[in-house]
Coordinates of C-alpha atoms in Angstrom, one line a residue:
Chain A
M1 CA 9.3 93.7 11.1
I2 CA 6.0 95.8 10.9
Q3 CA 3.6 95.5 8.0
L4 CA 2.4 99.0 7.0
S5 CA 0.1 99.7 4.1
V6 CA 1.0 103.4 2.7
N7 CA -1.0 104.7 -0.4
G8 CA -2.1 101.4 -1.4
T9 CA 1.5 99.5 -1.2
Q10 CA 2.4 97.2 1.2
H11 CA 5.6 97.6 3.0
Q12 CA 7.8 95.2 5.6
L13 CA 9.5 97.5 7.8
D14 CA 12.4 96.8 10.0
V15 CA 11.9 99.9 12.3
P16 CA 11.2 100.3 16.1
D17 CA 7.4 100.2 17.2
D18 CA 7.3 103.4 18.6
M19 CA 9.0 105.3 15.8
P20 CA 6.3 108.1 14.6
L21 CA 4.7 107.6 11.5
L22 CA 6.0 110.8 9.9
W23 CA 9.6 109.4 10.1
V24 CA 8.6 106.0 8.6
V25 CA 7.0 108.2 5.9
R26 CA 9.7 110.8 5.0
D27 CA 13.1 109.0 6.1
V28 CA 12.3 105.3 5.6
L29 CA 9.8 105.5 2.7
G30 CA 11.2 108.9 0.8
L31 CA 7.8 110.4 0.6
T32 CA 8.4 113.9 1.5
G33 CA 5.3 115.8 1.0
T34 CA 4.3 115.2 4.5
K35 CA 6.0 118.0 6.6
F36 CA 7.6 118.2 9.9
G37 CA 6.4 121.3 11.8
C38 CA 6.0 121.3 15.8
G39 CA 6.4 117.6 16.5
I40 CA 3.8 117.7 19.2
A41 CA 0.5 117.6 17.5
Q42 CA -0.3 121.4 17.5
C43 CA 0.3 122.6 13.7
G44 CA -1.1 120.0 11.6
A45 CA 1.7 119.9 9.0
C46 CA 2.3 116.3 9.4
T47 CA -1.5 115.3 8.7
V48 CA -2.0 112.1 6.9
H49 CA -5.1 109.6 6.6
L50 CA -5.6 106.5 8.7
D51 CA -8.5 104.8 7.1
G52 CA -9.5 107.9 5.8
E53 CA -9.3 109.9 9.1
A54 CA -7.2 112.8 9.7
V55 CA -4.1 112.2 12.1
R56 CA -1.0 113.8 13.3
S57 CA 1.7 111.5 12.0
C58 CA 4.3 113.1 14.3
V59 CA 2.8 111.7 17.4
L60 CA 1.4 108.4 16.0
P61 CA 3.8 105.5 16.5
V62 CA 4.1 103.3 13.5
S63 CA 2.8 100.1 15.3
A64 CA -0.7 102.0 16.3
A65 CA -0.9 102.5 12.0
A66 CA -0.1 98.9 11.1
G67 CA -2.9 96.9 9.7
R68 CA -4.6 99.9 8.6
A69 CA -4.7 102.0 5.2
V70 CA -2.3 104.9 5.5
T71 CA -2.9 108.0 2.9
T72 CA -0.5 110.9 2.5
I73 CA -0.6 113.9 0.4
E74 CA 1.3 112.0 -2.6
A75 CA -1.7 109.5 -3.1
V76 CA -5.0 111.9 -1.9
G77 CA -5.6 112.9 -5.5
Q78 CA -6.4 109.3 -6.3
S79 CA -9.7 109.5 -5.0
A80 CA -12.4 111.6 -6.6
L81 CA -12.9 113.9 -3.7
G82 CA -8.9 114.3 -2.8
A83 CA -8.3 115.2 -6.5
Q84 CA -11.1 118.2 -6.4
V85 CA -10.0 119.4 -3.4
Q86 CA -6.4 119.8 -5.2
Q87 CA -8.2 121.2 -8.0
A88 CA -10.3 123.6 -5.7
W89 CA -6.8 124.7 -4.2
L90 CA -5.3 125.5 -7.7
D91 CA -8.3 127.3 -8.8
H92 CA -8.2 129.6 -5.8
E93 CA -4.6 129.7 -5.7
V94 CA -4.8 129.1 -1.9
V95 CA -0.9 128.2 -1.4
Q96 CA 1.6 131.0 -0.4
C97 CA 4.8 129.3 0.9
G98 CA 3.2 126.1 0.9
Y99 CA 4.7 124.3 3.8
C100 CA 1.5 123.6 5.8
Q101 CA -0.5 122.8 2.8
S102 CA -0.2 119.1 2.3
G103 CA -1.7 119.0 5.7
Q104 CA -4.3 121.5 5.0
I105 CA -5.2 119.4 2.0
M106 CA -5.1 116.3 4.2
S107 CA -7.8 117.6 6.9
A108 CA -9.7 119.3 4.1
T109 CA -10.4 116.3 2.4
A110 CA -11.1 114.2 5.3
L111 CA -13.6 117.0 6.7
L112 CA -15.5 116.9 3.2
Q113 CA -15.6 113.1 3.5
R114 CA -17.3 113.7 7.3
Q115 CA -19.2 116.5 6.3
P116 CA -19.9 116.9 2.8
A117 CA -21.2 120.6 2.9
P118 CA -19.9 122.3 6.0
S119 CA -20.9 125.7 6.8
D120 CA -18.0 128.1 7.5
A121 CA -18.2 128.0 11.3
E122 CA -17.9 124.0 10.8
I123 CA -15.1 124.7 8.4
D124 CA -13.4 126.5 10.9
A125 CA -13.9 124.0 13.6
G126 CA -13.0 121.0 11.5
M127 CA -9.7 122.6 10.3
A128 CA -8.8 124.5 13.4
G129 CA -5.7 122.4 14.3
N130 CA -4.1 123.5 11.0
L131 CA -1.9 126.5 11.4
C132 CA -0.6 128.4 8.5
R133 CA 1.5 131.3 9.1
C134 CA 0.9 132.9 5.9
A135 CA -2.8 133.1 6.7
T136 CA -4.1 131.7 4.0
Y137 CA -7.5 130.9 5.9
T138 CA -9.8 132.8 3.8
R139 CA -8.6 131.1 0.7
I140 CA -8.7 127.5 2.5
R141 CA -12.2 128.3 3.5
A142 CA -13.2 129.4 -0.1
A143 CA -11.8 126.4 -1.9
I144 CA -13.4 123.7 0.5
R145 CA -16.8 125.6 -0.1
D146 CA -16.0 125.6 -3.8
V147 CA -15.6 121.7 -3.6
D148 CA -19.0 121.6 -1.7
A149 CA -20.6 123.9 -4.7
G150 CA -19.1 121.6 -7.2
G151 CA -21.1 118.7 -5.5
A152 CA -18.1 116.4 -5.3
A153 CA -19.5 114.5 -2.2
Chain B
M1 CA 51.9 68.5 50.0
H2 CA 51.7 71.9 51.9
S3 CA 51.6 73.8 48.6
S4 CA 48.6 71.8 47.6
K5 CA 47.1 72.3 51.3
T6 CA 47.4 76.0 50.8
L7 CA 45.7 75.7 47.5
F8 CA 43.1 73.9 48.6
G9 CA 42.3 76.4 51.6
G10 CA 42.6 79.0 49.2
L11 CA 39.9 77.7 46.8
A12 CA 37.5 76.9 49.6
L13 CA 37.9 80.3 51.1
A14 CA 37.5 81.9 47.5
A15 CA 34.5 79.7 47.0
L16 CA 33.0 80.7 50.4
S17 CA 33.5 84.2 49.5
L18 CA 31.9 83.9 46.0
H19 CA 28.9 82.4 47.8
V20 CA 28.8 85.1 50.3
Q21 CA 29.1 87.5 47.3
A22 CA 26.2 85.8 45.7
D23 CA 24.1 85.9 48.9
D24 CA 24.7 89.6 49.2
Q25 CA 24.0 90.4 45.5
A26 CA 20.7 88.6 46.0
L27 CA 20.0 90.4 49.2
I28 CA 20.9 93.6 47.8
E29 CA 18.7 93.0 44.4
R30 CA 15.8 91.9 46.8
G31 CA 16.3 94.9 48.7
K32 CA 16.3 97.4 45.4
Y33 CA 13.1 95.7 44.3
L34 CA 11.6 96.3 47.8
A35 CA 12.8 100.2 47.9
A36 CA 11.3 100.4 44.4
A37 CA 7.8 99.1 45.8
A38 CA 8.0 101.2 48.8
D39 CA 9.0 104.3 46.5
C40 CA 11.8 105.7 48.5
V41 CA 13.3 107.5 45.7
A42 CA 10.3 109.8 45.5
C43 CA 10.8 111.5 48.7
H44 CA 14.3 111.3 49.2
T45 CA 15.3 112.8 45.9
V46 CA 15.2 116.5 45.1
P47 CA 14.6 116.9 41.1
G48 CA 17.7 116.4 39.4
G49 CA 19.7 115.4 42.6
E50 CA 21.6 112.4 43.4
P51 CA 19.1 109.4 44.2
F52 CA 18.4 109.1 48.2
A53 CA 20.3 112.1 49.1
G54 CA 17.5 114.0 50.7
G55 CA 16.5 117.2 50.7
V56 CA 12.9 117.5 49.5
E57 CA 10.8 119.8 51.1
F58 CA 7.4 118.9 52.3
K59 CA 5.3 122.1 52.9
L60 CA 2.9 121.6 55.9
P61 CA 0.6 124.2 57.5
F62 CA 2.9 124.6 60.3
G63 CA 6.5 124.6 58.5
S64 CA 8.4 122.8 56.3
L65 CA 9.9 119.2 56.9
Y66 CA 12.8 118.0 54.6
S67 CA 13.8 114.4 53.8
P68 CA 16.7 113.1 55.1
N69 CA 19.8 111.9 52.8
I70 CA 19.7 107.9 53.2
T71 CA 23.0 107.4 51.2
P72 CA 25.6 105.4 53.6
D73 CA 27.7 108.8 54.0
Q74 CA 28.8 108.5 57.5
Q75 CA 28.7 112.2 58.3
T76 CA 25.6 113.1 56.5
G77 CA 23.7 110.1 55.5
I78 CA 22.8 106.6 57.2
G79 CA 26.3 105.2 56.9
D80 CA 26.8 104.4 60.8
W81 CA 23.3 102.9 61.5
S82 CA 23.1 99.6 62.7
D83 CA 20.2 97.3 61.5
A84 CA 18.4 97.7 64.7
E85 CA 18.4 101.4 64.3
F86 CA 17.0 101.1 60.8
L87 CA 14.7 98.8 61.7
S88 CA 13.5 100.9 64.5
A89 CA 12.9 104.0 61.8
L90 CA 10.8 101.9 59.7
H91 CA 8.8 100.1 62.4
E92 CA 8.5 102.5 64.8
G93 CA 9.3 106.2 63.6
V94 CA 12.2 106.2 65.6
G95 CA 15.5 107.0 64.0
K96 CA 19.3 106.9 65.2
D97 CA 19.8 108.5 68.9
G98 CA 16.1 108.2 69.5
K99 CA 14.8 110.9 67.2
R100 CA 11.1 110.4 66.6
Y101 CA 9.9 110.8 63.0
Y102 CA 6.8 112.7 61.7
P103 CA 4.2 110.9 59.6
A104 CA 5.3 112.5 56.4
F105 CA 7.8 109.4 56.5
P106 CA 5.2 106.8 56.0
Y107 CA 6.5 104.2 58.9
T108 CA 2.9 103.8 59.9
S109 CA 2.9 101.8 56.7
Y110 CA 6.3 100.5 56.3
T111 CA 5.6 98.9 60.0
L112 CA 4.0 96.2 58.3
M113 CA 7.0 95.1 56.6
P114 CA 8.7 91.7 58.0
D115 CA 12.2 92.5 59.6
D116 CA 14.1 90.6 56.8
E117 CA 12.5 92.6 54.0
V118 CA 13.5 96.1 56.0
Q119 CA 17.2 94.5 56.3
A120 CA 17.0 93.8 52.6
I121 CA 16.1 97.6 51.6
K122 CA 19.1 98.4 54.3
A123 CA 21.6 96.2 52.3
Y124 CA 20.4 97.8 48.8
L125 CA 20.9 101.5 50.4
F126 CA 24.4 100.5 51.8
S127 CA 25.3 98.9 48.3
L128 CA 24.9 102.4 46.8
E129 CA 27.9 105.2 46.6
P130 CA 27.8 107.6 49.7
V131 CA 26.7 110.9 48.6
S132 CA 27.8 113.9 51.1
N133 CA 24.8 116.3 51.3
T134 CA 23.3 117.9 54.4
V135 CA 19.8 118.7 54.0
P136 CA 18.3 121.9 55.4
E137 CA 16.6 121.8 59.1
N138 CA 12.9 121.6 59.3
T139 CA 11.4 124.9 59.9
L140 CA 8.1 123.6 62.0
S141 CA 6.7 126.0 64.5
F142 CA 6.1 125.4 68.1
P143 CA 4.6 123.2 69.4
Y144 CA 5.2 120.8 66.1
N145 CA 8.7 121.2 66.3
Q146 CA 8.8 119.2 69.5
R147 CA 9.6 115.8 68.3
W148 CA 9.0 114.0 71.7
G149 CA 5.2 115.1 71.3
M150 CA 5.0 112.1 68.3
F151 CA 5.4 109.7 71.5
F152 CA 1.8 110.4 72.4
W153 CA 0.7 110.7 68.7
N154 CA 2.2 107.2 68.1
L155 CA 0.4 106.0 71.1
V156 CA -2.9 106.9 69.5
F157 CA -2.2 106.3 65.7
H158 CA 0.5 104.2 65.3
N159 CA 0.1 100.2 65.9
N160 CA 3.8 98.9 65.6
E161 CA 2.9 95.3 64.1
R162 CA 3.7 93.4 61.0
F163 CA 1.4 92.5 58.1
E164 CA -1.0 89.1 58.9
P165 CA -2.3 87.3 56.2
D166 CA -5.9 86.7 56.3
P167 CA -6.2 83.2 55.9
S168 CA -9.5 83.0 54.4
Q169 CA -8.2 85.1 50.9
S170 CA -6.1 84.1 48.3
E171 CA -2.6 84.6 48.2
A172 CA -2.8 87.1 45.6
W173 CA -5.3 89.1 47.7
N174 CA -2.9 88.9 50.7
R175 CA -0.1 89.6 48.5
G176 CA -1.9 92.7 47.2
A177 CA -3.2 93.9 50.7
Y178 CA 0.6 93.7 51.8
L179 CA 1.8 96.0 49.0
V180 CA -1.0 98.3 49.1
E181 CA -1.0 99.1 52.8
G182 CA 2.6 98.1 53.4
P183 CA 5.6 99.0 51.2
G184 CA 3.3 100.7 48.5
H185 CA 1.9 103.1 51.3
C186 CA -1.1 104.0 49.0
G187 CA -3.1 105.3 51.8
E188 CA -0.6 108.1 52.7
C189 CA -1.7 109.8 49.6
H190 CA -5.3 108.2 48.9
T191 CA -6.8 108.3 52.3
P192 CA -8.0 111.5 54.1
R193 CA -6.1 112.8 57.2
N194 CA -7.7 113.3 60.4
F195 CA -7.3 116.6 62.7
A196 CA -3.9 115.2 63.9
Q197 CA -2.5 114.3 60.4
A198 CA -3.3 110.6 60.9
L199 CA -5.0 108.7 58.2
S200 CA -8.7 108.3 58.6
S201 CA -9.5 104.9 59.9
S202 CA -13.0 105.0 58.9
Q203 CA -12.3 106.2 55.1
P204 CA -9.5 104.2 53.9
L205 CA -8.8 105.1 50.1
A206 CA -11.7 107.4 49.9
G207 CA -9.4 110.3 48.2
N208 CA -7.6 113.2 49.4
L209 CA -6.0 116.5 48.0
V210 CA -2.3 116.2 48.3
Q211 CA 0.1 118.4 46.9
G212 CA -2.2 120.6 45.0
W213 CA -3.2 117.4 43.1
Q214 CA -6.5 115.0 43.4
A215 CA -5.3 111.9 44.6
Y216 CA -8.8 110.3 44.0
N217 CA -10.5 107.8 45.8
I218 CA -9.3 104.2 44.9
S219 CA -11.6 102.3 46.8
S220 CA -13.7 99.6 45.2
D221 CA -16.8 101.7 44.6
P222 CA -17.6 101.7 41.0
A223 CA -19.0 105.5 40.7
H224 CA -16.1 107.3 42.9
G225 CA -13.5 104.5 43.3
I226 CA -11.9 101.9 41.0
G227 CA -14.7 99.3 41.1
A228 CA -15.7 99.7 37.6
W229 CA -11.9 99.2 36.4
S230 CA -11.2 95.8 35.0
P231 CA -8.1 94.2 36.7
A232 CA -6.5 94.3 33.4
E233 CA -7.3 98.0 33.4
L234 CA -5.6 98.3 36.8
V235 CA -2.5 96.3 35.9
S236 CA -2.0 98.9 32.7
Y237 CA -2.5 101.9 35.3
L238 CA -0.4 100.9 37.5
G239 CA 2.5 99.3 35.0
K240 CA 2.2 102.0 32.1
G241 CA 0.5 105.0 33.8
Y242 CA -2.7 104.8 31.7
A243 CA -5.8 102.9 31.2
P244 CA -7.7 104.6 28.3
G245 CA -11.1 105.9 29.4
K246 CA -10.4 105.0 33.2
G247 CA -7.2 107.0 34.0
V248 CA -3.9 108.6 33.3
A249 CA -1.3 108.9 36.0
S250 CA 0.2 112.3 36.0
G251 CA 1.7 114.8 38.5
P252 CA 2.7 113.0 41.6
M253 CA 1.0 109.7 40.6
G254 CA 3.0 109.6 37.4
D255 CA 6.3 110.0 39.6
V256 CA 4.8 107.0 41.5
V257 CA 4.5 104.9 38.3
S258 CA 7.7 106.0 37.0
H259 CA 9.7 105.5 39.9
S260 CA 8.0 102.6 41.7
L261 CA 4.9 100.7 40.2
R262 CA 6.3 100.1 36.7
H263 CA 9.4 98.2 38.0
L264 CA 7.0 95.6 39.7
S265 CA 6.4 92.2 38.5
D266 CA 3.2 91.7 36.6
D267 CA 2.2 89.2 39.2
D268 CA 2.4 91.9 42.2
L269 CA 0.7 94.4 40.0
S270 CA -2.1 92.0 39.5
A271 CA -2.1 91.2 43.3
I272 CA -2.6 94.8 44.0
A273 CA -5.5 94.9 41.6
T274 CA -6.9 91.8 43.1
Y275 CA -6.9 93.5 46.5
L276 CA -8.0 97.0 45.6
L277 CA -11.0 95.6 43.8
T278 CA -12.3 94.3 47.2
T279 CA -11.7 96.9 49.3
E280 CA -14.8 98.5 51.6
P281 CA -16.4 101.0 49.0
Q282 CA -16.5 104.8 49.9
S283 CA -18.6 107.1 48.0
E284 CA -16.6 110.2 48.6
G285 CA -14.9 112.8 46.3
V286 CA -15.0 113.2 42.4
K287 CA -17.4 111.0 40.7
R288 CA -16.6 109.2 37.4
P289 CA -18.7 110.6 34.6
D290 CA -20.9 108.7 32.7
P291 CA -19.9 107.0 29.4
V292 CA -19.6 110.4 27.3
S293 CA -22.4 111.5 24.9
A294 CA -20.1 113.9 23.4
S295 CA -20.5 113.8 19.4
A296 CA -17.6 113.1 17.1
E297 CA -18.6 116.2 15.2
P298 CA -16.7 119.6 15.6
V299 CA -18.7 122.0 17.9
S300 CA -18.6 125.0 15.9
D301 CA -20.6 127.3 18.5
A302 CA -18.6 126.7 21.9
G303 CA -17.2 130.3 22.0
L304 CA -13.7 130.8 23.1
G305 CA -13.3 127.4 24.9
G306 CA -14.4 125.5 21.8
Q307 CA -12.4 127.4 19.6
L308 CA -9.5 126.5 21.6
F309 CA -10.3 123.0 22.1
A310 CA -10.4 122.7 18.1
G311 CA -7.0 124.5 17.7
A312 CA -5.1 123.0 20.6
C313 CA -6.8 119.9 21.9
A314 CA -8.9 118.1 19.3
G315 CA -5.9 116.8 17.1
C316 CA -5.3 114.5 19.8
H317 CA -8.3 114.2 22.0
S318 CA -10.9 114.2 19.2
W319 CA -14.2 115.7 19.6
D320 CA -15.8 113.0 21.2
G321 CA -13.0 112.4 23.4
S322 CA -11.9 109.2 22.2
G323 CA -8.1 110.1 21.4
T324 CA -6.8 110.5 17.6
Q325 CA -3.6 109.1 17.6
S326 CA -3.7 107.1 20.8
P327 CA -6.2 105.8 23.1
V328 CA -4.0 107.1 26.0
A329 CA -5.6 110.5 25.0
T330 CA -9.0 109.6 25.9
L331 CA -10.9 112.0 27.8
S332 CA -14.1 110.5 28.0
G333 CA -14.6 108.5 31.4
L334 CA -11.8 110.3 33.4
K335 CA -12.6 111.6 36.8
T336 CA -10.5 114.4 35.7
V337 CA -13.2 115.8 33.7
N338 CA -15.8 115.4 36.1
D339 CA -14.2 117.4 38.8
P340 CA -16.0 120.7 39.4
A341 CA -13.0 122.3 40.7
G342 CA -10.9 121.2 37.5
T343 CA -7.9 120.8 39.8
N344 CA -5.7 118.0 37.7
L345 CA -7.3 119.3 34.6
L346 CA -5.7 122.5 35.3
N347 CA -2.4 121.2 36.6
I348 CA -2.2 119.2 33.5
L349 CA -2.8 122.0 31.3
L350 CA -0.2 123.9 33.1
R351 CA 2.3 121.4 33.5
G352 CA 1.6 118.9 30.4
H353 CA 2.5 115.4 30.7
T354 CA 5.8 115.0 29.7
A355 CA 7.8 112.2 31.5
P356 CA 10.8 111.1 29.3
E357 CA 9.8 107.3 29.5
L358 CA 6.4 108.4 27.8
R359 CA 5.9 107.5 24.2
V360 CA 5.4 110.2 21.9
D361 CA 1.6 109.7 21.7
Q362 CA 1.4 109.9 25.3
Q363 CA 3.0 112.9 25.9
M364 CA 1.1 116.3 26.1
P365 CA 2.8 119.6 26.0
N366 CA 2.3 122.1 28.7
F367 CA 0.0 125.3 27.7
A368 CA 1.2 127.5 30.8
K369 CA 3.0 130.1 28.4
A370 CA 0.8 129.5 25.2
Y371 CA -2.3 130.6 27.1
Q372 CA -3.4 133.4 29.2
D373 CA -5.5 132.5 32.5
A374 CA -8.6 133.4 31.0
E375 CA -8.3 131.2 28.0
L376 CA -6.9 128.1 29.9
A377 CA -10.1 128.9 31.8
A378 CA -12.4 128.7 28.8
V379 CA -10.7 125.7 27.5
G380 CA -10.9 124.1 30.8
S381 CA -14.5 125.0 31.3
F382 CA -15.4 123.4 27.8
V383 CA -13.6 120.2 28.5
L384 CA -15.5 120.0 31.9
Q385 CA -19.1 120.6 30.3
H386 CA -18.2 118.6 27.0
F387 CA -17.0 115.7 28.5
G388 CA -18.2 115.7 32.2
Q389 CA -21.6 116.2 33.7
T390 CA -21.0 118.6 36.6
G391 CA -21.6 121.5 34.2
A392 CA -18.9 123.4 36.1
S393 CA -17.1 126.4 34.9
L394 CA -13.6 127.9 35.7
S395 CA -12.5 131.4 36.1
A396 CA -9.2 133.1 35.2
D397 CA -8.7 133.3 38.9
D398 CA -8.8 129.7 39.3
V399 CA -6.1 129.1 36.5
A400 CA -4.1 132.0 38.5
A401 CA -4.3 130.3 41.7
R402 CA -3.3 127.1 40.1
R403 CA -0.3 128.3 38.5
G404 CA 1.7 128.7 41.8
N405 CA 0.6 125.4 42.8
T406 CA 1.4 122.7 40.7
G407 CA 4.5 121.5 42.1
H408 CA 5.2 118.0 43.5

């Protein structure tokens, strides 16, 4: 049994140690906001927070998350910063098809937590592992800058 | 009366035969363990082929050798070999009918194994299904195709003698010394070779370039060898293929872990660590980088290499090289990021790290088709400069040269 904290709720899970966290989140806990993209940590669609850091859940064995706080897109809006990132996403109408966007929002929130006022170059570097095939990158950048302008962090 | 005698006799025979079978089974199991320790399967199996059926090509400067079929097939394998012939092959490098082997076959190491262990390996091999497989003829050029010449080579470079424990050392040390120098034949890759392709007696375990990979210095030198590793780190590396911040076994060494070392007992792996930490330090080869000062913050002005690292690498390796999802992805502290030639770095970028027994967080995809030579050179250079201290950079030509040279 694995003791896992997801979005503030404790779960006792009977899953193999090496099951990727993404499978646990989506298939066992039914939290399907986090997406499967590439399965090899190359696209960022599966990004969640582990103790506030952005991690790729498709290559994170669930055992490595035990005893730490997992936050998914379903709960990121519960923090003031996360809520402001989501609002900025709405204000800028960032989303096109939307598939990568939960990963984008998770990475953006972790970036802003670390670097409250990132430059464009820092945004590019910090968000670089999150691909968007609709190429919403310029709107993502604008939304992140907007959160900074709002003085959230 | 008569029938009970028969019954009794029959039972006794059955019991005897069961006893013999149990003995045989124990011998075969012992041989299986020793064959794993000696990693026979690595050289005697082609990728995807039948285990031990031979045919692996060894490219030498003067032609190619092919490993023989060592399954018990009568025609194409070793099915008609006697115990004495098998012993002679492993101890003296002389096979059936007096055929002298080349030292690609590590009989100069296996010679340390006692007779009963060699026979256990034979019993194991003979318990396998025979596989009919005729391997290609060697293509060595003259004079290297003259097997009799090995007689003189052996006079100079081969000592036909068994392992002698050193009574002044612990049991674990002696066990480790035996495993490393004998069946494990570590020096065959990790010790430089001299002009005659014999292992250099003056630089044991000082590292060597083998099959396009750096087989690093594994002497006890802290900067160049494994002297700074803890015994637990060595056991983890040998048994699991990684020791975060020290090394990850990939390429041919990944195969050694997969085929051989992970099947050894923890006691034997600890014994190997005990011995390796006491070997003569050799200050040769690639130096371990200092603990990395790389910042955890993204680098936004590092050019093409930094951009590629951000997109393709940082998600798992982190900007400070500590490994995001798994400590196995730790880059800081690895010799691979401090080798100015980027040998293993480029090999891994091109081949990936994808053995099927590796857990998902320990695997790395290959980037051979995803990026062009100039891009891989840029990201390779960024990694060397960001995590190592050599200041080296790689060129597109370096990548092109590596592309054709990452096979086993």
